Amino acid sequence: MERYQVIRERYIGDDNVEKWEILGFQECWTKIEEGIRLLTREERYNEVADCWESLFHLAVGYGEHAKALDAGRGWIAELARTGDILEEAELKCLKDPEILEDWGRFIKAVDIEVSSPLHMLPMADE
């Protein structure tokens, strides 16, 4: 869990959004995925949901539609496992990440081609 603590301090949560811009999409995505693997092995599912939420916001910030939708699915699945639910407004953002105010926030910092909008995100019960 020491390894996860290092990942959490650097890559997980709103406190690290500015670091995401500096560190870059791929490094952050890879490290957060590593955090998910470490936490899943330890059965710390509430924290796994936090990691999926961070992946979602990271992908939104970089304009990565497909990855945002995948992360949203993971977030919903982990919340379902823990018995938590998202409010309607949060579910709406997961279905259509483009409606978030910070959509593509890092695009000006790096050269990213934004893909066209994707279809609605399937809910966990579908």
CSV table of C-alpha atoms in Angstrom, one decimal:
chain,number,residue,atom,x,y,z
A,1,MET,CA,0.0,0.0,0.0
A,2,GLU,CA,3.0,2.3,0.2
A,3,ARG,CA,3.2,2.3,-3.6
A,4,TYR,CA,-0.5,3.3,-3.7
A,5,GLN,CA,0.1,6.2,-1.3
A,6,VAL,CA,2.7,7.6,-3.6
A,7,ILE,CA,0.3,7.3,-6.6
A,8,ARG,CA,-2.6,8.9,-4.6
A,9,GLU,CA,-0.5,11.9,-3.5
A,10,ARG,CA,0.6,12.6,-7.1
A,11,TYR,CA,-2.2,11.5,-9.4
A,12,ILE,CA,-5.6,10.9,-7.6
A,13,GLY,CA,-8.2,13.6,-6.8
A,14,ASP,CA,-8.9,17.2,-7.5
A,15,ASP,CA,-5.8,18.4,-5.7
A,16,ASN,CA,-3.7,17.0,-8.5
A,17,VAL,CA,-5.5,18.5,-11.5
A,18,GLU,CA,-2.7,21.0,-12.1
A,19,LYS,CA,-0.1,18.2,-11.9
A,20,TRP,CA,-2.0,16.3,-14.6
A,21,GLU,CA,-1.3,19.1,-17.1
A,22,ILE,CA,2.4,19.1,-16.3
A,23,LEU,CA,2.8,15.3,-16.1
A,24,GLY,CA,0.8,14.5,-19.3
A,25,PHE,CA,-2.2,12.3,-20.1
A,26,GLN,CA,-0.4,9.0,-20.6
A,27,GLU,CA,1.7,9.0,-17.5
A,28,CYS,CA,-1.3,10.0,-15.3
A,29,TRP,CA,-3.6,7.4,-16.9
A,30,THR,CA,-1.1,4.6,-16.5
A,31,LYS,CA,-0.3,5.5,-12.8
A,32,ILE,CA,-4.0,5.8,-11.9
A,33,GLU,CA,-4.7,2.4,-13.5
A,34,GLU,CA,-1.9,1.0,-11.4
A,35,GLY,CA,-3.6,2.4,-8.3
A,36,ILE,CA,-6.8,0.6,-9.4
A,37,ARG,CA,-5.0,-2.7,-9.6
A,38,LEU,CA,-3.3,-2.3,-6.3
A,39,LEU,CA,-6.5,-1.3,-4.5
A,40,THR,CA,-8.6,-4.0,-6.1
A,41,ARG,CA,-6.1,-6.6,-4.9
A,42,GLU,CA,-6.5,-5.2,-1.4
A,43,GLU,CA,-10.3,-5.1,-1.8
A,44,ARG,CA,-10.5,-1.3,-1.1
A,45,TYR,CA,-13.4,-0.6,-3.4
A,46,ASN,CA,-14.3,2.8,-2.1
A,47,GLU,CA,-10.9,4.0,-3.0
A,48,VAL,CA,-11.1,2.2,-6.4
A,49,ALA,CA,-14.1,4.3,-7.2
A,50,ASP,CA,-12.1,7.5,-6.4
A,51,CYS,CA,-9.5,6.3,-8.9
A,52,TRP,CA,-12.1,5.8,-11.6
A,53,GLU,CA,-13.5,9.3,-10.9
A,54,SER,CA,-10.0,10.7,-11.3
A,55,LEU,CA,-9.6,8.8,-14.6
A,56,PHE,CA,-12.9,10.3,-15.8
A,57,HIS,CA,-11.9,13.8,-15.0
A,58,LEU,CA,-8.4,13.3,-16.5
A,59,ALA,CA,-9.8,12.1,-19.8
A,60,VAL,CA,-12.3,15.0,-19.9
A,61,GLY,CA,-9.6,17.5,-19.3
A,62,TYR,CA,-7.6,16.1,-22.2
A,63,GLY,CA,-10.6,15.8,-24.5
A,64,GLU,CA,-10.4,12.0,-24.7
A,65,HIS,CA,-14.1,11.1,-25.3
A,66,ALA,CA,-13.7,7.4,-25.5
A,67,LYS,CA,-11.5,7.1,-22.4
A,68,ALA,CA,-13.8,9.4,-20.4
A,69,LEU,CA,-16.8,7.1,-21.2
A,70,ASP,CA,-14.8,4.0,-20.3
A,71,ALA,CA,-13.7,5.6,-17.0
A,72,GLY,CA,-17.3,6.6,-16.4
A,73,ARG,CA,-18.4,3.0,-16.8
A,74,GLY,CA,-15.7,1.9,-14.3
A,75,TRP,CA,-16.7,4.5,-11.8
A,76,ILE,CA,-20.4,3.5,-12.0
A,77,ALA,CA,-19.4,-0.2,-11.6
A,78,GLU,CA,-17.3,0.5,-8.5
A,79,LEU,CA,-20.0,2.6,-6.9
A,80,ALA,CA,-22.5,-0.1,-7.5
A,81,ARG,CA,-20.2,-2.6,-5.8
A,82,THR,CA,-20.0,-0.3,-2.7
A,83,GLY,CA,-23.7,0.5,-2.7
A,84,ASP,CA,-23.1,4.2,-3.5
A,85,ILE,CA,-25.0,6.1,-6.1
A,86,LEU,CA,-24.4,9.3,-8.2
A,87,GLU,CA,-26.8,12.2,-8.3
A,88,GLU,CA,-28.6,12.8,-11.6
A,89,ALA,CA,-26.4,15.7,-12.5
A,90,GLU,CA,-23.3,13.5,-12.2
A,91,LEU,CA,-24.9,10.7,-14.2
A,92,LYS,CA,-25.6,13.3,-16.9
A,93,CYS,CA,-22.0,14.2,-17.1
A,94,LEU,CA,-20.9,10.6,-17.3
A,95,LYS,CA,-23.3,10.1,-20.2
A,96,ASP,CA,-22.1,13.2,-22.0
A,97,PRO,CA,-18.7,14.4,-20.8
A,98,GLU,CA,-18.7,17.3,-23.2
A,99,ILE,CA,-21.2,19.2,-21.0
A,100,LEU,CA,-18.6,19.7,-18.3
A,101,GLU,CA,-17.3,23.2,-18.0
A,102,ASP,CA,-13.6,22.1,-18.1
A,103,TRP,CA,-14.0,19.9,-21.2
A,104,GLY,CA,-10.8,19.9,-23.1
A,105,ARG,CA,-9.1,22.1,-20.5
A,106,PHE,CA,-5.6,20.9,-21.4
A,107,ILE,CA,-6.1,20.9,-25.1
A,108,LYS,CA,-4.4,24.3,-25.5
A,109,ALA,CA,-1.4,23.1,-23.6
A,110,VAL,CA,-0.9,20.1,-25.8
A,111,ASP,CA,-1.8,19.2,-29.4
A,112,ILE,CA,-4.8,16.9,-29.0
A,113,GLU,CA,-7.4,16.1,-31.7
A,114,VAL,CA,-10.8,16.0,-30.1
A,115,SER,CA,-13.0,13.2,-31.5
A,116,SER,CA,-16.7,13.6,-32.3
A,117,PRO,CA,-19.2,13.1,-29.5
A,118,LEU,CA,-20.0,9.4,-28.7
A,119,HIS,CA,-23.3,7.7,-27.9
A,120,MET,CA,-24.8,7.6,-24.4
A,121,LEU,CA,-23.0,5.7,-21.7
A,122,PRO,CA,-24.8,2.5,-20.8
A,123,MET,CA,-25.8,2.4,-17.1
A,124,ALA,CA,-24.7,-0.4,-14.8
A,125,ASP,CA,-28.1,-2.0,-14.8
A,126,GLU,CA,-28.4,-2.3,-18.6
